[in-house]
Every structure is written in C-alpha cells, then in structure tokens.
C-alpha cells in the first residue's frame, strides 16, 4: 500500500488540509480496478468510518497476495468540515458533491473537486460513500442514476438490499457519481445512514458490501458471505408519508424494517402538552427505506419513505 | 392603499409557532381585463436583505399613489422567512439552498414544498423580478443576470430596470433548479437582480432599483403616472467579457481599490497577507481593464476564493 497526495490546501489560521488516498496495487494486470471516495461532507461519520475500515481490511486483514486489481481508497476529502462538525465546506458552506467535474481555476470547492476527479480517473469502477441530502436517515442502499452509462449489474455486486435506480435531478448533474459515469467509470453511490454516532450494525453492512463488491468483481480474492440479491426500486415504487402535524416525532419502526398496511409505525406528541396528536400507520405493505431524523418535526415534513411490495 | 396580505405557504413548527410565507397584493378595485401582473420576490436566501428594502420602498410608493395603479403588484419580501430571521442563507435545519430546489413538489421534503408553493403562486404573472444581494462574501453593483435561453424575451425588460450591468449567462444545467428558470419556463418573464452585499442594506442601490421597477411598471402599463422615471443605460456582457480574479493563496484579502471603480490593465487590486508573519503572500493585479463590478467583502480567503470580477472589452495587449 502506498499513500498518495490527492490535494493540499493552505488556510489562513488552520493547519494545511492534506487529502490522501490509499493505493493498493493489484498483482493481476487483467483484473479490474476501483476507487472508493469517502466523506466529502462532515457532520456524519459513516462514510469516513466505512472507508477507513476498508483501508484497515485491505492493509491488515486481507492477507498478502489477495489483491488482484488496483484499489484506491480516499477516506476523507473534507477534513475541515469533519473536524468542526460542519456539513459543508466551512467557509462558504458549499457542497463539494455539487462541484463536479470541478474546475482548476474556479472557486475553492471547485478546485478540490477538480483535483479529486483527476485522481480517480481511469478506474473501472467507482463507489461514492455519501448520505442523503434531505433530513432523513435510511438503511444502507445503493443510489444509481439513470444516465445511460449506469451499470446495474455491478451495483448488484455490493449485495445491499435496495438499489434506488432513478433519473437525476438537474442539481445532481454536478455530483460525483453522475460525472464519474459520464467519464467512463461504472460509478454508483452507497447511501449511508445519517447518524451522529456510529451504529455498528450499519457500519458492518456497509463494510461487508464493499468487500462483497471487491470479491464479486474479481478485484480481491476473499472468501466471504453472500449479500442480498438486491431489489431494484424506481421512484414510482416509493410511498411518501408526510406528517399532518408538527411536534415531537417518535418513530417506532426503523429503516430496513418491513411493515404491513395500517400497522403503527410512529407517533407525534404535542410539544407543549404531551398528548399524542397523530399516529402514523403504514399506508401499504413494504419496507421502510428512510425516516425523518430529528425529534422535532414540521407539519407536512416527510416522515417516512416506504418501498411498496407489489 | 392597503394591500391584501395572504399566506401562500404555512407549516406548523414543532414548538408553538407557524412558519408563514406571505404575499402582499396591491391591485385596483376594478382592474382592466388586459391589466398585467408583476411579482417581486426577495429573501429566497435568508442572508440577503437588499430586496426587502426595495420591496418596502415600492410598497410605500404604492400606498402613496393608489390612483396610479392599473395592474396587480404582488410582493413576496421574505421567501425563506425562517432563514431571514436567523441569518441563515439556506432553509434552516435542512441546509438546503432554496434557489437550487425549484420547481419543488407537494409530496417532496419541506423546502421543496415551500418553493413549489411560491412557483404556483407566482405562475400567471406577466413579469417576475427576483432580487438577491450577492452573499456575505461579495459586494455587487446593481446588475441583472439573465439566462441566454430566455434573453430574447427578458433583455428588453432588463434594460428598463435602471441597473448598471446586464450579465447574460450561458445555460447551465444546475440553473434549471432556480426560481428564474422555473418561472421563465412557465411563461413568466423573470429577471434576477444582484446588488449590494449579504446581511446589509445599501440604501442608494435600493432607491436606484425602485426607480427602475417603477419605470418598468410604467412601460408595461401596470402604473400610469405623469412622473417620468429616468433610468440609466446599462452596459451589457453582450459587448465585452467578464474577467474573474480568484485567490492564488489563502490569507487575509486587503483590497486596494473601491468597489465599482474603473480600472486599467495591470492595476493593483489588493494583497493577500499573512498576519502571523507580517508578510504579503500574493499581490493581485487586474488582468484586464474595465469596471470592478464585484469585490470581495469578507476578507478571509482560501485558494480559489473569488476576490473580484471585472467587466471590460478584451485588451489585445494581454
């Protein structure tokens, strides 16, 4: 393994930010290669943790001679945000994942995106570890944009329960996954739950999915347990449950749980008077894919998304 | 004349409060059948307040001149009202830039519901003006930004608005998520104004734009008054180029020029300094002559931070 410098950025008052990648060179020139990009934002640590555990696995657990194709892991692109629990770039609050393909002469986060994008070119596969952009936590799943270049079969090799296969919004045309696909890598995103503390179960699922991917793609040789035969879900299959009242939100079902129509899945308690003002009932049979992630909820906010069972 | 105040969007907040987005409508009791409607929007970004002053000045003018009104004037001073009240640019909690969330939808997450409600309410207006204040980092002269895709319809209107500069942008896919793109796509001729700086008011700019809006409304028959609103002739990016100056290094940017100065090629724009060592890290010089229409207001910079923009005719000497 060797560490390579992806970018270095000076600051007026902070120590310079050095972004590094961990490159594991494969022994088989015919084997495919992959790059994995971890935390581009702060305020949630699962992308960071999952990428760093992958480095640990490849470096300390896998054993010699088992890496066939090149693997580049970049655990963090945004140390400055992670270290102060900011979500976006701390000065101007811009989202690095909205700056691709980047611009070397542009603004700071465009330059960061540009250098990152240069470093990850030419890999056969690309995996972005990210979190949802809305106020929701979720089960770990694959987000795969319909670009005409996407590859569902390689996304299946992660072995996660769900692949959300959908058209990108216009704003998502400047995301890493979208541009990575357009530049010739089979890229997808693993969406990580948005949790302030590491949930060992979710972390295990994500790391296992990355190892599954490497093994199933012929990039490493490793005897592991099979993941799921992923279900491909389109937008039409997602049922949105909005909150008819504001108050204190108490979900009783978590992402990843299957539910039956009319089953109670949570409640809202009046924030000042304590009484239950609403009980959420599942509108359909299905699996909860994500829930609102704060205790205080606005009226009409999206409380749950449920993947319907046909 | 008192406007009709309407809530165009509301949502109960968790603890004893309701989020409201309000519209004030000024309209004659019996408008002509062909009378036009104009919508003035501000505060899509919570840290931008210049538009609120313009809307205040316009509302006060309409109150004082009820006899002049022929069409409908809808005012939306604070679209991101929670952000305005908490000095947060995006929609609080969600950290979403509302001007990247259009057209939104009823069953999407809350910021998308809010922008959907705004777009639905403004739809049907003949003209819309979306007033921004740059952000807290940059100071801008009064300027109109219009998308090339819609410039044939909107450029003539932009010239009425008494702004100094009209910047015609090429189409960028992310701009599809803005208010102006959404409304232009739906047939409302929509202009974006940028002026001043975030979190502050520039009174002279407010008065300048008020004059332009009154002039535009007069030209469009929305008001009828013997007063002549004389407006300046804008310079336009059709006849020149915009030159960007980004920071080559991190540090504290100390400008050497005033905003809006006419400068020459090679003129000293400012320094990036290091207070700890007492050294100048970089000195910046103009790549081209022209008008310094954007100047950095917030001094802390990283490599890449935008320091200034110059509009000028390309200098062949460079």
XYZ file of C-alpha atoms in Angstrom:
628
model
C 0.000 0.000 0.000
C 1.171 3.482 -0.643
C -0.226 6.813 0.342
C -0.653 9.325 -2.442
C -1.336 13.011 -2.110
C -4.639 13.973 -3.706
C -4.553 17.629 -2.748
C -3.144 20.027 -0.203
C -4.833 23.241 0.762
C -3.462 26.057 2.921
C -5.575 28.092 5.328
C -5.153 31.472 6.972
C -5.359 30.095 10.509
C -5.704 26.320 10.412
C -3.054 23.717 9.680
C -2.959 22.802 5.973
C -5.520 20.247 4.830
C -3.778 17.268 3.274
C -6.094 14.844 1.483
C -4.531 11.457 0.853
C -5.512 8.320 -0.939
C -4.511 4.780 -0.012
C -3.484 2.934 -3.139
C -3.364 -0.867 -3.079
C -1.741 -2.085 -6.269
C -3.056 -5.360 -7.631
C -0.971 -8.299 -8.783
C -3.043 -9.102 -11.891
C -2.866 -6.533 -14.701
C -6.028 -8.019 -16.227
C -8.094 -7.517 -13.066
C -10.435 -4.521 -12.871
C -9.713 -1.507 -10.689
C -11.881 0.515 -8.301
C -11.739 3.841 -6.464
C -13.748 4.472 -3.305
C -14.428 8.033 -2.153
C -15.412 8.559 1.499
C -16.509 11.684 3.333
C -16.989 14.734 1.130
C -19.019 16.343 3.899
C -18.901 16.478 7.655
C -21.493 16.147 10.436
C -21.885 12.442 9.821
C -19.130 9.896 10.083
C -20.271 6.638 8.481
C -18.745 7.413 5.055
C -15.482 8.234 6.815
C -15.597 5.226 9.120
C -16.559 2.791 6.370
C -13.754 3.964 4.087
C -11.207 3.862 6.879
C -12.302 0.338 7.872
C -11.871 -0.701 4.247
C -8.287 0.564 4.393
C -7.796 -1.421 7.594
C -9.274 -4.544 5.982
C -7.123 -4.304 2.871
C -3.980 -3.446 4.777
C -4.206 -5.615 7.870
C -6.889 -8.291 7.449
C -6.910 -9.494 3.873
C -3.565 -11.205 3.748
C -0.840 -10.998 1.137
C -1.333 -11.805 -2.498
C -5.085 -11.469 -2.474
C -5.373 -8.062 -4.117
C -5.719 -8.595 -7.861
C -6.806 -5.209 -9.199
C -5.806 -1.699 -8.176
C -7.846 -0.211 -5.325
C -7.730 3.458 -4.344
C -9.493 4.487 -1.132
C -9.837 8.173 -0.215
C -11.432 8.149 3.253
C -11.946 11.922 3.618
C -11.988 14.835 1.225
C -13.227 17.379 3.735
C -11.226 17.186 6.991
C -12.002 20.837 7.687
C -15.744 20.160 7.932
C -15.421 16.851 9.774
C -13.205 18.338 12.464
C -15.729 21.024 13.438
C -18.953 19.075 12.768
C -19.967 21.272 9.842
C -21.757 19.588 6.978
C -20.370 21.582 4.056
C -17.178 23.497 3.302
C -16.763 25.555 6.469
C -16.140 28.991 4.932
C -18.721 29.345 2.183
C -20.932 26.353 3.051
C -20.729 24.918 -0.446
C -21.182 21.209 -1.022
C -18.166 19.559 -2.693
C -20.535 16.957 -4.127
C -22.177 19.706 -6.195
C -18.934 20.862 -7.832
C -18.098 18.103 -10.320
C -16.364 17.666 -12.665
C -14.602 20.558 -10.947
C -12.652 23.491 -12.299
C -8.965 24.016 -11.608
C -9.187 27.796 -11.887
C -12.515 28.167 -10.097
C -13.599 28.613 -6.503
C -12.107 26.614 -3.650
C -14.526 23.686 -3.666
C -14.458 23.549 -7.474
C -10.669 23.199 -7.226
C -10.988 20.462 -4.597
C -13.469 18.618 -6.823
C -11.168 19.049 -9.829
C -8.145 17.545 -8.060
C -10.190 14.699 -6.645
C -11.743 13.993 -10.031
C -8.330 13.899 -11.708
C -7.078 11.391 -9.128
C -9.943 8.953 -9.642
C -9.985 8.897 -13.430
C -9.372 5.670 -15.306
C -10.721 3.272 -12.685
C -13.154 0.683 -13.995
C -15.473 1.119 -11.030
C -16.246 3.990 -8.686
C -18.037 3.943 -5.350
C -19.073 7.114 -3.547
C -19.944 6.861 0.135
C -22.450 9.596 0.916
C -25.526 10.458 2.962
C -28.962 11.635 1.889
C -29.302 15.317 1.113
C -32.601 15.671 2.983
C -33.265 15.362 6.713
C -33.563 11.618 6.674
C -31.708 8.595 7.853
C -32.015 5.352 5.976
C -30.970 1.773 5.633
C -27.732 1.432 3.672
C -28.702 1.287 -0.007
C -27.342 1.948 -3.474
C -28.274 5.102 -5.358
C -27.783 4.681 -9.074
C -28.529 7.492 -11.500
C -30.053 6.761 -14.869
C -27.523 8.400 -17.156
C -27.394 5.901 -19.971
C -23.972 4.822 -18.684
C -25.047 3.258 -15.389
C -24.362 -0.387 -14.693
C -26.941 -2.179 -12.583
C -25.080 -5.467 -12.646
C -22.012 -4.057 -10.917
C -24.232 -2.232 -8.394
C -25.767 -5.610 -7.539
C -22.351 -6.908 -6.522
C -22.488 -4.766 -3.391
C -25.200 -7.086 -2.140
C -27.237 -4.351 -0.457
C -30.981 -4.830 -0.083
C -32.087 -1.998 -2.346
C -30.808 -0.259 -5.448
C -32.658 3.009 -5.953
C -32.461 3.474 -9.699
C -33.711 6.866 -10.775
C -33.330 9.887 -13.021
C -31.018 12.532 -11.554
C -32.456 15.916 -10.605
C -30.895 18.799 -12.534
C -28.856 19.726 -9.455
C -27.455 16.192 -9.346
C -25.805 16.604 -12.743
C -22.932 18.231 -10.844
C -22.499 15.333 -8.428
C -19.506 12.995 -8.393
C -21.453 9.861 -9.300
C -23.085 11.446 -12.350
C -19.864 12.857 -13.737
C -17.839 9.784 -12.917
C -20.254 7.720 -15.018
C -20.022 10.197 -17.883
C -16.223 9.981 -17.786
C -16.307 6.213 -18.230
C -16.260 4.562 -14.784
C -19.104 2.350 -13.643
C -19.965 4.500 -10.641
C -22.655 4.270 -8.001
C -23.225 5.629 -4.503
C -23.668 3.746 -1.266
C -26.013 5.866 0.821
C -25.058 5.687 4.478
C -27.422 6.303 7.394
C -27.126 9.805 8.823
C -26.277 9.156 12.454
C -24.178 11.234 14.839
C -22.759 8.113 16.490
C -21.559 5.055 14.623
C -24.170 2.321 14.526
C -22.086 -0.882 14.444
C -24.762 -2.795 12.540
C -24.983 -0.264 9.712
C -21.213 0.082 9.637
C -20.856 -3.691 9.311
C -23.388 -3.825 6.480
C -21.568 -1.098 4.547
C -18.120 -2.608 5.003
C -19.424 -6.055 4.050
C -20.984 -4.582 0.928
C -17.667 -3.051 -0.125
C -15.838 -6.328 0.472
C -18.563 -8.192 -1.422
C -18.157 -5.811 -4.310
C -14.377 -6.255 -4.446
C -14.659 -10.019 -4.275
C -17.570 -10.388 -6.704
C -15.853 -8.084 -9.202
C -12.617 -10.072 -9.157
C -10.625 -7.251 -7.582
C -9.732 -9.244 -4.478
C -9.814 -12.917 -3.659
C -11.572 -13.440 -0.368
C -13.998 -15.992 0.938
C -16.958 -14.096 2.338
C -20.665 -14.451 2.976
C -23.110 -13.548 0.258
C -25.075 -10.332 0.485
C -28.616 -9.760 -0.729
C -29.945 -10.274 -4.195
C -30.707 -6.546 -4.462
C -34.181 -5.324 -5.289
C -34.162 -2.558 -7.877
C -36.586 0.179 -6.833
C -37.718 3.058 -9.014
C -39.341 6.311 -7.870
C -42.826 5.018 -8.656
C -42.455 2.324 -6.047
C -41.680 4.723 -3.179
C -44.628 5.771 -0.988
C -44.086 9.104 0.774
C -45.624 9.551 4.241
C -45.931 13.169 5.326
C -46.563 14.433 8.819
C -50.020 16.050 9.168
C -48.964 17.782 12.402
C -45.845 19.235 13.909
C -44.472 18.186 17.281
C -42.164 15.598 18.769
C -41.590 12.755 16.336
C -41.202 9.272 17.787
C -40.705 6.578 15.160
C -41.382 3.051 16.355
C -40.117 1.381 13.186
C -36.654 1.829 11.784
C -35.342 1.919 8.240
C -34.967 -1.580 6.887
C -37.998 -2.948 8.742
C -40.809 -4.452 6.729
C -44.299 -3.239 7.648
C -47.897 -4.192 6.880
C -50.595 -1.822 5.724
C -52.216 0.013 8.684
C -49.508 -1.090 11.089
C -48.463 1.650 13.551
C -45.028 2.932 12.619
C -44.682 6.022 14.810
C -46.405 8.915 16.519
C -46.299 12.645 17.063
C -46.580 14.082 20.537
C -47.722 17.684 21.129
C -44.522 19.522 22.033
C -46.032 21.518 24.889
C -48.936 19.406 26.138
C -47.560 15.897 25.762
C -50.590 14.236 24.216
C -50.342 12.063 21.139
C -51.708 14.139 18.270
C -51.060 11.674 15.475
C -50.273 8.021 14.952
C -48.562 7.073 11.725
C -49.999 3.988 10.053
C -48.204 2.311 7.185
C -50.123 3.160 4.005
C -49.034 -0.056 2.297
C -47.150 -3.281 2.728
C -43.465 -2.668 2.204
C -40.147 -1.797 3.723
C -39.267 1.489 5.392
C -36.334 2.884 3.472
C -35.852 6.106 5.409
C -37.263 8.144 8.272
C -37.069 11.783 9.310
C -34.005 12.089 11.525
C -34.800 14.699 14.180
C -37.058 14.593 17.206
C -38.840 17.822 16.289
C -40.818 17.648 13.082
C -42.540 20.318 10.970
C -46.055 19.968 9.627
C -46.001 18.353 6.166
C -42.410 17.204 6.544
C -41.634 13.827 5.001
C -41.657 11.412 7.941
C -41.155 8.104 6.101
C -40.458 6.687 2.701
C -41.629 3.141 2.146
C -40.731 0.861 -0.749
C -44.008 -0.819 -1.628
C -44.398 -4.534 -2.088
C -46.179 -5.084 -5.383
C -53.987 51.994 -0.237
C -53.662 48.900 1.899
C -52.522 45.647 0.319
C -54.228 42.290 0.768
C -51.945 40.071 2.799
C -52.163 36.362 2.009
C -50.305 33.345 3.313
C -49.076 31.366 0.347
C -47.499 28.667 2.465
C -47.712 27.714 6.098
C -46.445 24.882 8.193
C -46.805 24.328 11.909
C -43.414 24.379 13.563
C -42.816 21.838 16.307
C -42.955 24.181 19.291
C -45.789 26.721 19.363
C -45.080 28.603 16.124
C -46.158 28.602 12.498
C -43.886 29.128 9.520
C -45.594 31.550 7.133
C -44.660 32.794 3.697
C -46.670 35.909 2.948
C -47.630 37.857 -0.112
C -48.858 41.461 -0.239
C -51.076 42.236 -3.231
C -51.695 45.761 -4.492
C -54.456 45.826 -7.093
C -57.055 48.344 -8.265
C -60.635 47.575 -7.283
C -61.615 47.106 -10.917
C -58.538 46.226 -12.973
C -58.743 46.310 -16.751
C -59.181 42.925 -18.367
C -55.792 43.213 -20.050
C -54.017 44.630 -16.990
C -50.684 42.982 -16.298
C -49.402 41.391 -13.120
C -45.878 41.728 -11.760
C -44.385 39.735 -8.889
C -41.391 40.944 -6.880
C -39.629 38.264 -4.872
C -36.815 38.529 -2.332
C -35.320 36.617 0.546
C -35.039 33.257 -1.210
C -31.664 33.324 0.548
C -32.012 34.175 4.206
C -28.810 36.237 4.396
C -29.813 38.599 1.585
C -31.761 41.646 2.677
C -31.311 44.289 -0.047
C -34.525 43.151 -1.758
C -36.522 43.722 1.394
C -35.621 47.413 1.316
C -36.631 47.668 -2.351
C -39.943 45.971 -1.629
C -40.540 48.265 1.333
C -39.866 51.334 -0.839
C -42.154 50.010 -3.572
C -44.958 49.176 -1.137
C -44.679 52.642 0.401
C -44.827 54.218 -3.082
C -47.944 52.218 -3.971
C -49.594 53.215 -0.701
C -48.946 56.863 -1.556
C -50.067 56.603 -5.194
C -53.175 54.411 -5.299
C -54.545 56.403 -8.241
C -51.616 55.286 -10.415
C -52.240 51.559 -10.170
C -53.664 49.805 -13.239
C -52.406 46.244 -12.815
C -51.554 43.862 -9.995
C -48.370 44.046 -7.954
C -47.536 41.032 -5.792
C -44.759 41.369 -3.229
C -43.010 38.425 -1.549
C -40.362 40.043 0.665
C -39.163 37.016 2.630
C -39.495 33.652 0.904
C -37.068 31.976 3.306
C -38.609 33.722 6.283
C -37.034 31.375 8.837
C -33.624 31.974 7.295
C -34.095 35.749 7.172
C -34.932 35.775 10.847
C -31.971 33.617 11.837
C -29.286 34.933 9.426
C -29.097 31.597 7.660
C -28.733 31.529 3.891
C -30.392 28.163 3.306
C -33.567 26.734 4.753
C -32.727 26.240 8.447
C -32.226 22.715 9.704
C -32.421 21.241 6.196
C -29.378 23.266 4.981
C -30.964 23.485 1.551
C -30.377 26.376 -0.855
C -33.966 27.165 -1.862
C -32.753 28.549 -5.184
C -31.491 25.079 -6.066
C -34.740 23.314 -5.117
C -37.201 24.570 -7.764
C -39.683 23.618 -9.072
C -40.310 21.507 -5.966
C -43.336 19.296 -5.354
C -46.154 18.852 -2.848
C -45.027 15.442 -1.665
C -41.305 16.187 -1.533
C -39.378 17.313 1.541
C -40.375 20.583 3.181
C -38.104 23.069 1.346
C -39.324 21.618 -1.953
C -42.943 22.084 -0.814
C -42.213 25.710 0.012
C -40.656 26.556 -3.359
C -43.450 24.670 -5.086
C -45.989 26.901 -3.306
C -44.090 30.022 -4.408
C -43.834 28.906 -8.036
C -47.543 28.038 -8.096
C -48.481 31.402 -6.640
C -46.279 33.454 -8.971
C -47.351 31.446 -12.019
C -49.547 33.540 -14.268
C -47.650 36.760 -13.602
C -46.526 38.532 -16.750
C -43.231 39.571 -15.178
C -41.303 38.478 -12.083
C -38.240 40.044 -10.502
C -36.141 38.024 -8.068
C -33.906 40.317 -6.001
C -30.702 38.940 -4.492
C -27.839 40.605 -2.602
C -24.900 38.568 -3.729
C -23.859 36.890 -0.446
C -21.858 37.843 2.630
C -18.580 37.381 0.744
C -19.016 39.686 -2.249
C -20.292 43.192 -2.971
C -22.012 43.690 -6.315
C -23.095 46.744 -8.277
C -26.801 46.628 -9.271
C -26.952 44.144 -12.092
C -29.395 41.890 -13.894
C -28.480 38.290 -14.589
C -30.390 36.573 -17.315
C -30.123 33.192 -18.900
C -29.222 33.215 -22.596
C -32.023 30.721 -23.214
C -34.614 33.352 -22.312
C -32.719 36.542 -23.159
C -34.729 37.439 -26.242
C -37.810 37.969 -24.069
C -36.146 39.279 -20.932
C -33.367 41.557 -22.227
C -35.739 44.397 -23.243
C -37.257 44.320 -19.749
C -33.839 44.253 -18.103
C -32.900 47.486 -19.853
C -35.793 49.264 -18.115
C -34.623 48.429 -14.604
C -32.059 51.195 -14.028
C -29.276 48.761 -13.244
C -25.640 49.290 -14.185
C -24.906 45.965 -15.781
C -26.749 43.166 -17.573
C -24.963 39.850 -17.473
C -26.192 37.257 -19.947
C -25.220 33.775 -18.807
C -24.915 30.653 -20.872
C -27.297 27.899 -19.860
C -26.028 25.719 -17.027
C -27.959 22.645 -16.016
C -27.997 23.496 -12.318
C -29.724 26.786 -13.119
C -32.750 24.704 -14.050
C -33.291 24.377 -10.304
C -33.669 28.139 -9.802
C -36.764 30.273 -9.419
C -35.997 32.284 -12.551
C -35.531 29.258 -14.795
C -38.695 27.654 -13.483
C -40.780 30.777 -13.992
C -39.311 31.593 -17.411
C -40.069 28.020 -18.465
C -43.671 28.565 -17.403
C -44.084 31.718 -19.449
C -43.433 34.391 -16.816
C -40.641 36.675 -17.964
C -38.339 36.596 -14.966
C -35.283 38.684 -14.177
C -32.724 38.175 -11.434
C -31.231 41.237 -9.743
C -27.977 41.009 -7.795
C -26.793 44.019 -5.845
C -25.059 45.008 -2.647
C -23.813 42.520 -0.114
C -25.346 39.925 2.183
C -26.678 40.846 5.637
C -26.553 44.589 4.855
C -28.613 47.312 3.169
C -27.217 49.670 0.536
C -29.768 52.483 0.528
C -28.604 54.097 -2.706
C -28.950 50.794 -4.558
C -32.427 50.323 -3.114
C -33.541 53.699 -4.432
C -31.874 53.025 -7.783
C -33.727 49.755 -8.297
C -37.023 51.246 -7.069
C -36.785 53.819 -9.867
C -36.130 51.030 -12.356
C -39.080 48.941 -11.191
C -41.399 51.957 -11.347
C -40.119 52.681 -14.842
C -40.696 49.098 -15.940
C -44.193 49.078 -14.449
C -44.953 52.340 -16.233
C -43.716 50.962 -19.558
C -45.828 47.845 -19.073
C -48.948 49.778 -18.121
C -49.051 48.448 -14.560
C -48.907 52.000 -13.253
C -49.962 55.188 -15.016
C -48.482 58.397 -13.735
C -47.211 61.657 -15.267
C -43.922 61.243 -13.417
C -41.006 60.347 -15.651
C -38.669 57.749 -14.173
C -35.434 58.445 -15.929
C -33.179 55.391 -15.979
C -29.537 54.839 -16.776
C -28.339 52.836 -19.747
C -26.881 49.526 -18.596
C -23.724 48.089 -20.050
C -24.151 44.510 -21.116
C -21.989 41.410 -21.339
C -23.045 41.234 -25.000
C -20.310 43.772 -25.759
C -17.480 42.584 -23.523
C -16.103 39.920 -21.246
C -16.177 39.181 -17.548
C -12.750 38.555 -16.023
C -12.522 36.611 -12.754
C -9.836 37.090 -10.128
C -9.600 34.155 -7.735
C -7.252 33.979 -4.776
C -3.986 32.185 -5.658
C -3.309 31.561 -1.941
C -5.007 31.556 1.443
C -4.783 34.566 3.729
C -6.433 37.861 4.546
C -7.514 39.821 1.483
C -6.876 43.547 1.809
C -8.342 45.403 -1.198
C -6.517 48.391 -2.639
C -9.482 49.699 -4.637
C -13.039 50.725 -4.056
C -15.928 48.763 -5.420
C -17.238 49.914 -8.816
C -14.030 51.696 -9.851
C -12.992 51.866 -13.482
C -9.555 50.291 -13.602
C -6.768 49.661 -16.089
C -4.902 46.527 -17.065
C -2.232 45.718 -14.506
C -3.672 47.936 -11.803
C -3.076 46.759 -8.247
C -6.269 45.263 -6.829
C -5.063 44.259 -3.400
C -2.911 41.916 -1.364
C -3.375 38.613 0.374
C -1.439 38.951 3.609
C -0.363 36.720 6.473
C -0.896 38.495 9.816
C 1.211 35.964 11.730
C 4.418 36.536 9.795
C 3.672 40.070 8.674
C 4.257 39.161 5.037
C 2.392 39.639 1.791
C 1.594 36.222 0.346
C 0.320 37.463 -3.004
C -0.350 40.771 -4.713
C -3.165 40.863 -7.217
C -3.251 42.872 -10.446
C -6.051 43.403 -12.947
C -5.848 41.002 -15.917
C -7.861 43.466 -17.986
C -9.187 46.999 -17.755
C -12.839 47.690 -17.090
C -15.330 48.127 -14.279
C -14.649 46.373 -10.987
C -18.254 45.267 -10.566
C -17.674 42.563 -7.928
C -15.320 42.992 -4.978
C -14.746 40.672 -2.056
C -16.242 41.956 1.175
C -15.337 39.121 3.561
C -11.540 39.117 3.934
C -10.690 35.523 4.864
C -9.827 33.588 1.707
C -8.704 30.155 0.630
C -7.022 29.358 -2.637
C -9.776 29.824 -5.211
C -11.939 32.267 -3.268
C -13.420 34.848 -5.609
C -11.837 38.259 -4.998
C -13.176 40.369 -7.830
C -14.811 40.409 -11.221
C -14.037 42.955 -13.901
C -16.221 43.698 -16.874
C -14.386 45.097 -19.853
C -13.637 44.838 -23.510
C -10.839 42.360 -24.080
C -7.492 44.107 -24.121
C -5.454 42.897 -27.109
C -2.226 43.806 -25.323
C -2.705 40.856 -22.981
